[in-house]
Every structure is written in structure tokens, then in C-alpha cells.
Short mmCIF file of C-alpha atoms and ligand atoms in Angstrom, two decimals:
data_model
loop_
_atom_site.label_atom_id
_atom_site.label_comp_id
_atom_site.label_asym_id
_atom_site.label_seq_id
_atom_site.Cartn_x
_atom_site.Cartn_y
_atom_site.Cartn_z
CA MET A 1 -2.96 -8.12 -33.52
CA LYS A 2 -5.04 -10.29 -31.24
CA VAL A 3 -4.31 -9.44 -27.61
CA VAL A 4 -5.50 -11.16 -24.44
CA VAL A 5 -5.32 -9.22 -21.18
CA VAL A 6 -5.40 -11.46 -18.12
CA GLY A 7 -7.00 -9.72 -15.14
CA GLY A 8 -9.67 -7.02 -14.99
CA GLY A 9 -8.26 -4.87 -12.20
CA ALA A 10 -6.88 -1.34 -12.55
CA SER A 11 -3.86 -2.30 -14.66
CA GLY A 12 -5.70 -4.81 -16.86
CA LEU A 13 -8.61 -2.46 -17.60
CA MET A 14 -6.21 0.30 -18.58
CA ALA A 15 -4.04 -2.05 -20.66
CA ALA A 16 -7.09 -3.43 -22.49
CA TYR A 17 -8.40 0.07 -23.20
CA ALA A 18 -5.02 1.33 -24.45
CA ALA A 19 -4.44 -1.69 -26.70
CA ALA A 20 -7.96 -1.51 -28.15
CA ALA A 21 -7.68 2.25 -28.68
CA LYS A 22 -4.60 1.51 -30.82
CA GLY A 23 -6.68 -0.74 -33.02
CA HIS A 24 -5.84 -4.17 -31.63
CA GLU A 25 -8.46 -6.87 -31.18
CA VAL A 26 -8.59 -7.26 -27.39
CA VAL A 27 -10.10 -9.89 -25.09
CA LEU A 28 -10.05 -9.17 -21.36
CA ALA A 29 -10.30 -12.30 -19.18
CA GLU A 30 -11.30 -11.82 -15.54
CA LYS A 31 -11.81 -14.75 -13.24
CA ASN A 32 -14.27 -12.99 -10.93
CA GLU A 33 -17.93 -12.43 -11.67
CA LYS A 34 -17.24 -8.70 -11.95
CA LEU A 35 -14.43 -6.33 -12.88
CA GLY A 36 -12.26 -4.37 -10.45
CA LYS A 37 -13.15 -6.17 -7.22
CA LYS A 38 -10.12 -4.61 -5.53
CA ILE A 39 -10.88 -1.14 -6.88
CA TYR A 40 -14.19 -1.27 -4.96
CA ILE A 41 -12.38 -1.43 -1.62
CA THR A 42 -9.65 1.12 -2.36
CA GLY A 43 -9.53 4.39 -0.46
CA LYS A 44 -12.13 3.06 2.01
CA GLY A 45 -14.58 2.62 -0.87
CA ARG A 46 -13.83 6.08 -2.33
CA CYS A 47 -10.81 5.06 -4.49
CA ASN A 48 -7.82 7.33 -4.17
CA LEU A 49 -6.95 6.70 -7.79
CA THR A 50 -3.84 8.84 -8.20
CA ASN A 51 -1.83 11.63 -6.65
CA ASP A 52 -1.99 14.94 -8.47
CA CYS A 53 1.70 15.79 -8.36
CA PRO A 54 4.44 16.18 -10.97
CA PRO A 55 6.25 12.98 -12.09
CA ASP A 56 9.43 13.77 -10.12
CA GLU A 57 7.51 14.12 -6.88
CA PHE A 58 5.54 11.01 -7.75
CA LEU A 59 8.71 8.98 -8.16
CA GLN A 60 9.93 10.06 -4.70
CA ASN A 61 7.00 8.11 -3.29
CA VAL A 62 7.93 4.90 -5.04
CA VAL A 63 9.56 2.37 -2.72
CA ARG A 64 10.64 -0.25 -5.25
CA GLY A 65 11.17 0.31 -8.96
CA GLU A 66 11.58 4.08 -9.11
CA LYS A 67 14.04 4.01 -12.01
CA PHE A 68 12.02 1.44 -13.92
CA LEU A 69 8.88 3.57 -13.57
CA ARG A 70 10.40 6.80 -14.90
CA SER A 71 9.38 6.22 -18.48
CA ALA A 72 5.84 5.01 -17.70
CA VAL A 73 5.14 7.82 -15.23
CA TYR A 74 6.55 10.58 -17.44
CA SER A 75 4.60 9.23 -20.44
CA PHE A 76 1.41 8.89 -18.42
CA PRO A 77 1.60 11.23 -15.41
CA PRO A 78 -1.26 11.77 -12.95
CA SER A 79 -2.48 14.78 -14.97
CA ALA A 80 -2.86 12.57 -18.08
CA LEU A 81 -4.81 9.92 -16.17
CA MET A 82 -7.08 12.57 -14.68
CA GLU A 83 -7.74 14.12 -18.08
CA LEU A 84 -8.45 10.73 -19.63
CA LEU A 85 -10.97 9.77 -16.95
CA GLU A 86 -12.63 13.18 -16.87
CA THR A 87 -13.08 13.25 -20.64
CA HIS A 88 -14.75 9.85 -20.31
CA GLY A 89 -17.27 11.25 -17.83
CA LEU A 90 -15.70 10.74 -14.40
CA PRO A 91 -15.45 14.08 -12.52
CA LEU A 92 -12.56 14.10 -10.06
CA LYS A 93 -11.57 16.10 -6.99
CA THR A 94 -8.25 16.58 -5.23
CA GLU A 95 -8.04 16.41 -1.47
CA ARG A 96 -5.36 16.81 1.23
CA GLY A 97 -1.92 15.60 0.14
CA ASN A 98 -2.91 15.78 -3.58
CA ARG A 99 -5.01 12.63 -3.23
CA VAL A 100 -7.43 12.33 -6.13
CA PHE A 101 -10.93 10.80 -5.75
CA PRO A 102 -14.05 10.65 -7.90
CA VAL A 103 -16.39 13.54 -7.01
CA SER A 104 -19.09 10.95 -6.27
CA ASP A 105 -16.87 9.35 -3.58
CA HIS A 106 -17.81 5.98 -5.09
CA ALA A 107 -14.96 3.68 -6.11
CA SER A 108 -17.46 1.79 -8.27
CA ASP A 109 -17.67 4.81 -10.57
CA VAL A 110 -13.97 4.40 -11.41
CA THR A 111 -14.53 0.78 -12.46
CA LYS A 112 -17.69 1.71 -14.39
CA THR A 113 -15.79 4.40 -16.30
CA LEU A 114 -12.91 2.07 -17.14
CA GLU A 115 -15.35 -0.63 -18.24
CA LYS A 116 -17.20 1.86 -20.43
CA MET A 117 -13.91 3.03 -21.97
CA CYS A 118 -13.00 -0.59 -22.73
CA ARG A 119 -16.38 -1.44 -24.26
CA GLU A 120 -16.40 1.73 -26.40
CA ALA A 121 -12.91 0.90 -27.66
CA GLY A 122 -14.16 -2.57 -28.65
CA VAL A 123 -12.72 -4.78 -25.89
CA THR A 124 -14.47 -8.14 -25.45
CA ILE A 125 -14.85 -8.70 -21.71
CA LYS A 126 -15.06 -12.27 -20.47
CA LEU A 127 -16.05 -12.59 -16.80
CA ASN A 128 -15.87 -15.81 -14.76
CA THR A 129 -12.92 -16.69 -16.96
CA GLU A 130 -9.91 -17.95 -15.09
CA VAL A 131 -6.74 -18.21 -17.10
CA LEU A 132 -4.98 -21.39 -16.06
CA LYS A 133 -1.94 -21.30 -18.28
CA ILE A 134 -0.09 -19.15 -20.77
CA ASP A 135 0.59 -21.30 -23.80
CA LEU A 136 4.00 -20.70 -25.33
CA LEU A 137 5.75 -22.32 -28.24
CA HIS A 138 9.52 -21.86 -28.44
CA SER A 139 9.39 -18.76 -26.21
CA THR A 140 6.69 -17.17 -28.37
CA MET A 141 3.07 -16.52 -27.47
CA ARG A 142 0.54 -19.05 -28.73
CA GLY A 143 -2.46 -18.35 -26.54
CA ILE A 144 -3.99 -18.66 -23.11
CA ILE A 145 -5.84 -21.62 -21.64
CA THR A 146 -8.93 -21.02 -19.51
CA GLN A 147 -11.16 -23.55 -17.78
CA ASN A 148 -13.29 -23.72 -20.95
CA GLU A 149 -11.15 -23.03 -23.98
CA GLU A 150 -7.85 -22.00 -25.49
CA ILE A 151 -7.82 -18.47 -26.87
CA PHE A 152 -5.09 -18.05 -29.45
CA CYS A 153 -3.41 -14.66 -29.51
CA ASP A 154 -0.35 -12.80 -30.74
CA ALA A 155 0.20 -10.99 -27.46
CA CYS A 156 -0.79 -11.47 -23.84
CA ILE A 157 -0.65 -8.86 -21.08
CA VAL A 158 -0.56 -10.38 -17.61
CA ALA A 159 -2.31 -7.99 -15.19
CA THR A 160 -3.17 -10.38 -12.39
CA GLY A 161 -1.97 -8.24 -9.44
CA GLY A 162 0.05 -9.44 -6.47
CA LEU A 163 -0.86 -11.50 -3.42
CA SER A 164 -2.54 -9.01 -1.13
CA TYR A 165 -6.25 -9.26 -0.28
CA PRO A 166 -6.51 -12.61 -2.09
CA SER A 167 -10.30 -12.53 -1.60
CA THR A 168 -10.42 -9.93 -4.41
CA GLY A 169 -8.87 -12.39 -6.89
CA SER A 170 -5.22 -11.37 -6.50
CA THR A 171 -3.80 -14.80 -5.76
CA GLY A 172 -0.45 -14.54 -7.50
CA ASP A 173 -1.41 -16.44 -10.66
CA GLY A 174 0.66 -14.09 -12.79
CA LEU A 175 3.73 -14.83 -10.73
CA ARG A 176 3.29 -18.52 -11.55
CA PHE A 177 2.81 -17.68 -15.26
CA ALA A 178 6.00 -15.61 -15.12
CA LYS A 179 8.00 -18.44 -13.57
CA GLU A 180 6.62 -20.94 -16.08
CA ALA A 181 7.69 -18.59 -18.87
CA GLY A 182 11.25 -18.53 -17.50
CA HIS A 183 11.06 -15.21 -15.63
CA THR A 184 12.67 -14.52 -12.30
CA VAL A 185 10.19 -13.64 -9.56
CA VAL A 186 11.47 -11.56 -6.66
CA PRO A 187 10.10 -13.15 -3.44
CA CYS A 188 6.97 -11.36 -2.28
CA VAL A 189 6.40 -9.79 1.14
CA PRO A 190 3.43 -7.79 2.44
CA SER A 191 3.71 -4.00 2.32
CA LEU A 192 1.62 -1.13 3.71
CA VAL A 193 0.53 -3.34 6.57
CA GLY A 194 0.35 -3.35 10.37
CA ILE A 195 3.17 -4.50 12.65
CA GLU A 196 2.74 -7.02 15.45
CA THR A 197 4.62 -6.18 18.62
CA ALA A 198 6.02 -8.48 21.28
CA GLU A 199 4.40 -6.24 23.89
CA ASP A 200 0.70 -6.78 24.59
CA LEU A 201 -0.99 -3.53 23.56
CA ARG A 202 -4.56 -4.88 23.63
CA SER A 203 -5.56 -2.56 26.46
CA ALA A 204 -4.93 0.39 24.10
CA GLN A 205 -6.72 -1.23 21.14
CA GLY A 206 -8.62 1.30 19.04
CA ILE A 207 -6.72 4.34 20.34
CA SER A 208 -5.45 6.62 17.63
CA VAL A 209 -2.67 9.12 18.40
CA LYS A 210 -2.47 12.01 15.94
CA ASN A 211 0.85 13.73 16.52
CA CYS A 212 3.36 11.13 17.45
CA VAL A 213 6.86 10.38 16.16
CA LEU A 214 7.52 6.76 15.25
CA SER A 215 11.18 5.80 14.95
CA CYS A 216 12.71 2.54 13.85
CA ARG A 217 16.31 1.59 14.42
CA ARG A 218 18.50 -1.26 13.29
CA GLY A 219 21.46 -1.32 15.63
CA GLU A 220 22.85 2.21 15.69
CA LYS A 221 21.18 3.22 12.45
CA THR A 222 17.86 5.08 12.38
CA LEU A 223 15.94 3.67 9.42
CA PHE A 224 12.79 5.70 9.88
CA SER A 225 11.60 8.61 11.97
CA ALA A 226 8.43 10.46 11.10
CA LEU A 227 5.63 12.46 12.65
CA GLY A 228 2.06 11.39 12.04
CA GLU A 229 -0.86 9.26 13.09
CA LEU A 230 -0.63 5.89 14.78
CA LEU A 231 -3.32 3.35 15.63
CA PHE A 232 -3.09 0.81 18.46
CA THR A 233 -4.63 -2.55 17.56
CA HIS A 234 -5.18 -5.95 19.16
CA TYR A 235 -1.91 -7.19 17.63
CA GLY A 236 0.25 -4.07 17.92
CA LEU A 237 0.44 -1.03 15.66
CA SER A 238 -1.18 0.21 12.49
CA GLY A 239 -2.17 3.57 10.99
CA PRO A 240 -0.49 5.73 8.34
CA LEU A 241 2.94 5.95 10.00
CA VAL A 242 3.18 2.20 10.50
CA LEU A 243 2.07 1.43 6.95
CA SER A 244 4.85 3.66 5.61
CA LEU A 245 7.38 2.03 7.91
CA SER A 246 6.30 -1.45 6.81
CA ALA A 247 7.13 -0.59 3.20
CA LEU A 248 10.71 0.20 4.19
CA VAL A 249 11.46 -2.66 6.56
CA ASN A 250 9.46 -5.56 5.13
CA ARG A 251 12.59 -7.36 3.93
CA LEU A 252 14.57 -6.96 7.14
CA PRO A 253 14.61 -9.47 10.02
CA ALA A 254 12.17 -8.13 12.64
CA GLU A 255 14.46 -9.27 15.48
CA GLU A 256 17.10 -6.77 14.33
CA LEU A 257 14.70 -3.84 14.53
CA SER A 258 13.56 -1.75 17.45
CA LEU A 259 10.76 0.80 17.56
CA SER A 260 10.13 3.79 19.74
CA LEU A 261 7.33 6.30 20.07
CA ASP A 262 7.64 9.93 21.06
CA PHE A 263 4.20 10.90 22.36
CA LYS A 264 5.22 14.53 22.98
CA PRO A 265 7.30 15.55 19.95
CA ALA A 266 6.50 19.26 20.38
CA LEU A 267 8.29 19.37 23.76
CA ASP A 268 11.92 18.59 24.45
CA ALA A 269 12.79 16.64 27.60
CA LYS A 270 13.26 19.83 29.65
CA GLN A 271 9.98 21.38 28.54
CA LEU A 272 8.15 18.11 29.17
CA ASP A 273 9.61 17.84 32.67
CA ALA A 274 8.45 21.40 33.40
CA ARG A 275 4.97 20.48 32.09
CA LEU A 276 4.87 17.39 34.36
CA LEU A 277 5.94 19.49 37.35
CA ARG A 278 3.14 21.95 36.64
CA ASP A 279 0.56 19.16 36.25
CA PHE A 280 1.70 17.40 39.41
CA SER A 281 1.54 20.52 41.55
CA ALA A 282 -1.88 21.52 40.17
CA ARG A 283 -3.27 18.00 40.83
CA LYS A 284 -1.11 16.96 43.77
CA ASN A 285 -3.79 14.95 45.61
CA GLU A 286 -4.97 13.05 42.53
CA LEU A 287 -3.99 9.53 41.59
CA MET A 288 -1.51 9.18 38.74
CA ARG A 289 -4.05 7.13 36.72
CA ASN A 290 -6.10 10.34 36.48
CA VAL A 291 -3.19 12.74 36.12
CA VAL A 292 -1.89 10.95 33.00
CA ARG A 293 -5.27 11.48 31.35
CA GLY A 294 -4.16 15.01 30.71
CA LEU A 295 -1.20 13.65 28.76
CA LEU A 296 -2.55 10.66 26.85
CA PRO A 297 -5.80 8.73 26.34
CA GLN A 298 -6.52 6.74 29.52
CA THR A 299 -5.36 3.19 28.73
CA LEU A 300 -2.34 4.45 26.85
CA GLY A 301 -1.43 6.57 29.86
CA LEU A 302 -1.53 3.44 32.00
CA LEU A 303 0.87 1.66 29.62
CA VAL A 304 3.26 4.61 29.86
CA LEU A 305 3.01 4.66 33.66
CA ARG A 306 3.84 0.95 33.71
CA ALA A 307 6.86 1.52 31.44
CA ALA A 308 8.02 4.24 33.86
CA GLY A 309 7.52 1.94 36.86
CA ILE A 310 4.96 4.22 38.51
CA SER A 311 1.88 2.77 40.20
CA PRO A 312 -1.34 4.27 38.80
CA GLU A 313 -2.63 4.34 42.38
CA LYS A 314 0.15 6.66 43.53
CA GLN A 315 -0.73 10.27 44.34
CA ALA A 316 0.94 12.90 42.20
CA ASN A 317 2.61 14.52 45.22
CA ALA A 318 4.26 11.17 46.11
CA VAL A 319 5.99 10.78 42.73
CA THR A 320 9.74 11.11 43.19
CA ALA A 321 11.99 13.19 40.94
CA GLU A 322 13.48 9.96 39.63
CA GLU A 323 10.03 8.57 38.78
CA ARG A 324 9.12 11.82 37.07
CA ARG A 325 12.26 11.59 34.94
CA ALA A 326 11.33 7.97 34.09
CA LEU A 327 7.84 9.12 33.06
CA CYS A 328 9.37 11.84 30.93
CA GLY A 329 11.60 9.20 29.35
CA ALA A 330 8.70 6.82 28.67
CA LEU A 331 6.70 9.63 27.03
CA LYS A 332 9.62 10.67 24.81
CA VAL A 333 11.02 7.20 24.06
CA PHE A 334 8.39 4.50 24.50
CA PRO A 335 10.15 1.33 23.35
CA LEU A 336 8.42 -1.43 21.39
CA THR A 337 9.67 -4.68 19.90
CA PRO A 338 8.45 -5.54 16.41
CA ALA A 339 7.63 -9.26 16.13
CA ARG A 340 6.46 -9.52 12.51
CA LEU A 341 4.41 -7.82 9.84
CA ARG A 342 0.77 -8.76 9.40
CA GLY A 343 0.03 -11.02 6.41
CA PHE A 344 -1.03 -10.60 2.79
CA GLU A 345 -4.71 -10.81 3.83
CA GLU A 346 -4.34 -7.35 5.36
CA ALA A 347 -1.56 -5.84 3.25
CA VAL A 348 -2.55 -2.96 0.97
CA VAL A 349 0.10 -4.01 -1.56
CA THR A 350 2.59 -6.74 -2.37
CA SER A 351 6.27 -5.95 -2.50
CA GLY A 352 8.12 -8.23 -4.90
CA GLY A 353 6.98 -9.81 -8.17
CA VAL A 354 8.26 -10.17 -11.69
CA PHE A 355 11.92 -9.09 -11.84
CA LEU A 356 12.13 -5.69 -13.52
CA GLY A 357 15.46 -6.43 -15.23
CA GLU A 358 13.63 -8.81 -17.56
CA ILE A 359 10.95 -6.29 -18.59
CA ASP A 360 11.26 -3.36 -20.99
CA PRO A 361 10.25 -0.27 -18.96
CA LYS A 362 8.84 1.59 -21.97
CA THR A 363 6.52 -1.15 -23.23
CA MET A 364 6.26 -3.61 -20.29
CA ARG A 365 7.19 -6.34 -22.77
CA SER A 366 9.06 -9.39 -21.58
CA LYS A 367 12.66 -9.46 -22.73
CA LEU A 368 12.49 -13.26 -22.66
CA VAL A 369 9.23 -14.19 -24.35
CA LYS A 370 7.93 -12.67 -27.57
CA GLY A 371 4.36 -11.45 -27.20
CA LEU A 372 4.26 -11.52 -23.39
CA SER A 373 3.92 -8.38 -21.22
CA PHE A 374 3.31 -7.70 -17.54
CA CYS A 375 1.82 -4.72 -15.75
CA GLY A 376 0.56 -3.55 -12.36
CA GLU A 377 1.22 -5.14 -9.01
CA ALA A 378 2.41 -8.40 -10.60
CA LEU A 379 5.67 -6.51 -11.23
CA ASP A 380 8.24 -5.86 -8.50
CA LEU A 381 6.90 -2.32 -7.93
CA ASP A 382 5.36 -0.67 -4.90
CA ALA A 383 4.90 2.76 -3.39
CA PHE A 384 3.64 4.56 -0.31
CA THR A 385 -0.05 5.35 0.24
CA GLY A 386 -1.61 8.40 -1.42
CA GLY A 387 -2.84 7.09 -4.78
CA PHE A 388 0.61 6.06 -5.98
CA ASN A 389 -0.05 2.32 -6.20
CA LEU A 390 -3.16 2.63 -8.33
CA HIS A 391 -1.35 5.09 -10.54
CA ILE A 392 1.49 2.58 -10.98
CA ALA A 393 -1.15 0.06 -12.12
CA PHE A 394 -2.68 2.58 -14.54
CA ALA A 395 0.63 3.88 -15.92
CA THR A 396 2.17 0.43 -16.46
CA GLY A 397 -1.14 -0.81 -17.91
CA PHE A 398 -1.20 2.14 -20.30
CA ALA A 399 2.40 1.45 -21.33
CA ALA A 400 1.67 -2.26 -21.81
CA GLY A 401 -1.40 -1.60 -23.97
CA ASN A 402 0.44 0.94 -26.06
CA GLY A 403 3.52 -1.26 -26.19
CA ILE A 404 1.91 -4.09 -28.14
CA LEU A 405 3.85 -4.39 -31.38
CA ALA A 406 1.98 -3.54 -34.56
CA ALA A 407 1.35 -6.63 -36.71
C1 FAD B 1 -7.80 -2.38 1.05
C2 FAD B 1 -6.99 -1.75 -0.06
C3 FAD B 1 -7.08 -0.39 -0.27
C4 FAD B 1 -6.31 0.21 -1.27
N1 FAD B 1 -6.45 1.54 -1.48
C5 FAD B 1 -5.70 2.14 -2.43
C6 FAD B 1 -5.87 3.52 -2.73
O1 FAD B 1 -6.79 4.19 -2.22
N2 FAD B 1 -5.03 4.09 -3.64
C7 FAD B 1 -4.06 3.36 -4.28
O2 FAD B 1 -3.31 3.93 -5.06
N3 FAD B 1 -3.92 2.05 -4.07
C8 FAD B 1 -4.72 1.41 -3.19
N4 FAD B 1 -4.60 0.06 -2.99
C9 FAD B 1 -3.65 -0.70 -3.84
C10 FAD B 1 -4.26 -0.93 -5.24
O3 FAD B 1 -5.58 -1.36 -5.09
C11 FAD B 1 -3.46 -1.96 -6.03
O4 FAD B 1 -2.11 -1.61 -6.07
C12 FAD B 1 -4.00 -2.07 -7.47
O5 FAD B 1 -5.38 -2.39 -7.43
C13 FAD B 1 -3.25 -3.11 -8.27
O6 FAD B 1 -3.90 -3.25 -9.50
P1 FAD B 1 -3.62 -4.50 -10.44
O7 FAD B 1 -4.48 -4.32 -11.63
O8 FAD B 1 -2.17 -4.67 -10.66
O9 FAD B 1 -4.07 -5.78 -9.61
P2 FAD B 1 -5.48 -6.19 -8.98
O10 FAD B 1 -6.28 -5.01 -8.63
O11 FAD B 1 -5.13 -7.14 -7.92
O12 FAD B 1 -6.23 -6.92 -10.17
C14 FAD B 1 -5.87 -8.19 -10.64
C15 FAD B 1 -7.07 -8.85 -11.29
O13 FAD B 1 -6.66 -10.03 -11.96
C16 FAD B 1 -7.62 -11.04 -11.75
N5 FAD B 1 -6.96 -12.34 -11.92
C17 FAD B 1 -5.97 -12.84 -11.14
N6 FAD B 1 -5.60 -14.06 -11.61
C18 FAD B 1 -6.36 -14.29 -12.71
C19 FAD B 1 -6.46 -15.39 -13.61
N7 FAD B 1 -5.69 -16.47 -13.49
N8 FAD B 1 -7.36 -15.32 -14.63
C20 FAD B 1 -8.16 -14.23 -14.76
N9 FAD B 1 -8.13 -13.19 -13.92
C21 FAD B 1 -7.24 -13.21 -12.91
C22 FAD B 1 -8.10 -10.79 -10.34
O14 FAD B 1 -9.35 -11.40 -10.10
C23 FAD B 1 -8.13 -9.27 -10.28
O15 FAD B 1 -9.39 -8.76 -10.67
C24 FAD B 1 -5.40 -0.57 -2.04
C25 FAD B 1 -5.33 -1.95 -1.82
C26 FAD B 1 -6.13 -2.54 -0.86
C27 FAD B 1 -6.03 -4.03 -0.66
#
């Protein structure tokens, strides 16, 4: 069978390799001047390519599409990906939280290995080749149209990614192809992204708090509450905790959500009050702006003082019991108002994409169009950070390549 894979990112490279390894004649069309532009920036340039955990644990980290992914992840679990890459000459290492990286710490080595695998399996790679249209005849694949030519094929795997970091080439072309082919596309929203707050947090910009509890409520219901690291930015909040939260609330109206931070999760209100009393009596002649330094990084301490209604110029021994209780309250429940999520330019992944109900989960083949398949972030799949998203791209790409029907 002649197969065209559209997109030379993680999912497309794996799909092309898998299809060629099965004996198909494969052309990989990538619109950029090089393969895997997004892979280069993953894991801060080190590429956290998978998470070395069993499939069940893996699926617990999937936000959208867990059921759909069962088959692909069980057929091609992290251990299988790792073995495949290592046997093709890419040594791997596993770090904290089962995150897997190349030993070299160079994301480019992942792309090089995938490219080598493709070339050895006989894939023809066409760079600077933008696919403009998928050519169908009576709901059957005819070919693909690029800026230069039409390439006729029996099957086409669309691996064009989502909408996030469009500078890497992921501009949602596959979503347009899907719609043109009659598929439903679930509206896309940014995921794993920072959250803008109504409050001006610029004075705390750059401060990272390691052990903080971030909670998010919608009315009476707590949607999220987790301990971890938080980063203050010029627009509001980012960091691991916030990215995870964004994945869960990105379809909810921001105005219905409220956030709160517990800066002292190890102490209950009584223990914290006792700690404040001790601090105040030990530093009774000092200004509160200095006393709070012992509790939080300077500018953050000032924000908390302001929330508690205490002047930073007040001496510790002049703080009333009521003010101390307010400070305790602001340290345990520091309220913030989410305004909106940051955009696709900054989102690690896209949530939304080709509707999973119209795709066969074993083969990634379209249920509507003969010869058409989708894989990777173009599908309505996303997960938390930790190597899960790249693995989704690899596992669905592997399934799509293997799922091409024999002639
Ligand atoms: C900053 C950042 C860091 C990340 N870090 C990690 C991480 O460490 N671990 C992890 O698991 N995930 C990470 N991710 C997410 C992960 O990179 C993606 O989920 C994954 O790359 C998706 O792969 P894909 O093949 O589906 O799409 P993409 O990687 O987006 O690839 C799509 C390819 O298709 C090409 N293309 C698009 N349209 C056309 C067209 N019309 N014709 C031809 N070619 C076309 C594009 O140029 C692109 O090369 C990160 C994402 C970002 C943005």
C-alpha cells in the first residue's frame, strides 16, 4: 500500500516508521525545513519522552481520552517504546517521577533516532512540503495535495499536531482536514498553561514557592487541591501545580472559579498562630516587612501583609491579636481570582481535536473515510506533564502505522 504521513513530529515519525516496518511504501511530508521542531523544545530541550510506568498508572494521568487510549497504550506501553528506541541506539535514563530522558540530555537525539529508524525502514522524507488538502473521492482516499504536486496514495495518516506553540508548525491544519473530510472536531482550548489572575502579582514575579497547596473551587465544590510548586509571573500564576490545574478547568468559565493558596500546609491554623506569636516576640521591635521574610520571600510576604490589612511599617509588637489572626488566615487561605488561561502560544498541549467517537481506537482509522487515519495531538487526547503527552503521540502513531490495512 502507498501511505502518506502528514507531519514529521513525534506521532508522524512513529507512524511512518511503523507503517514502513510493515512493508508499506511510505512518504512522510513535513512542512518545516526539519523534522520534529517541537520535539527539540520538549522537556526544556532534554525531551521527557515517556513515563516509565505500567499502562494502568499511565492511563490515570490522561485527562481526556483515557478509555480510547487503553488499546494503544496496552499494545505499546512505555516499556515497549523504551526498548524500541534503545535497540535503535538511543540510551535512556529514568529520573524522578518515572520521567524518561535520553542519556545525552539532548532532545535532538530523539528526533535523530526516529529519523534514522524511518530511513532504515525505507520511508521517503519530504521536508518543506506543506500538505494543503486531503483529496478524497466518494469518502475514499485519493491522495494529498501539496504546494508542488499531488501525491496519490491508498492511505493517509494525519499527524499534524494541535494548536499549541504554532511557531513549531502545529497550526491546526489536521483539524481543518478532518472537518473537510466530514469529521467532528471538538473545540480546542489550551492545556498545561499558566493562569492569569485579576490580582496584580507583578511584584512577586519570578518567585517560586516549593511546598504550597493550590486549591480551586467552583461554588461549594473543590475541583482541585494539591501540594507542589508554584511560580509567580507577570500575568499571574504558572509552575507545575498550575499547569495541572489548567488541564482540569480549561473548559469551565473562569468567572465561576476561585483559587486559594496555602503557603504553610505543614501547619494547621493553631500551630501557625503559635509560630507567629513566637516570631513576633523574638523580633518585637522589627518592622513587619522584615518579620514576614522569615515566612515567605520578601515581595510575596508584602502581598500577604496587604491581604491581611497589616502595614509593612508596623512593628511586630504593635500587631493586634485580630491582625495576627488575619495574617494567619492570609497565609493559610490566600485568595486569587482566575481571569483566563494563557493562550496556545504558551500552552504545552491542546485539549480538543478530532472527535474520538469517529476513530477506531485500535488502528486510529477514520470510521467515516476509507484510507484516512489520525494520530497524536490532532486527536481529542491530552494528559498531565511527565512524558505522557509524547507517549500518547508515539503510541497512537504506532497504532496508526500498524493499522494500515494490507492491500
Ligand atoms: C514547550 C513544550 C514542551 C513540551 N514538553 C514535553 C515533554 O517533555 N514531554 C511530553 O510528553 N510532552 C511534551 N510536550 C508536548 C508534546 O511535545 C506534544 O504533545 C507532541 O509533540 C505532539 O506530537 P504530534 O506529533 O502529535 O504533533 P507535533 O509535534 O505538533 O507535530 C506535528 C507536525 O506536523 C507538521 N505539520 C502540520 N501541518 C502540516 C501540513 N499541513 N503539512 C505538513 N506538515 C504539517 C508540523 O510542522 C509538525 O512538525 C511539550 C510541548 C511543548 C510546546
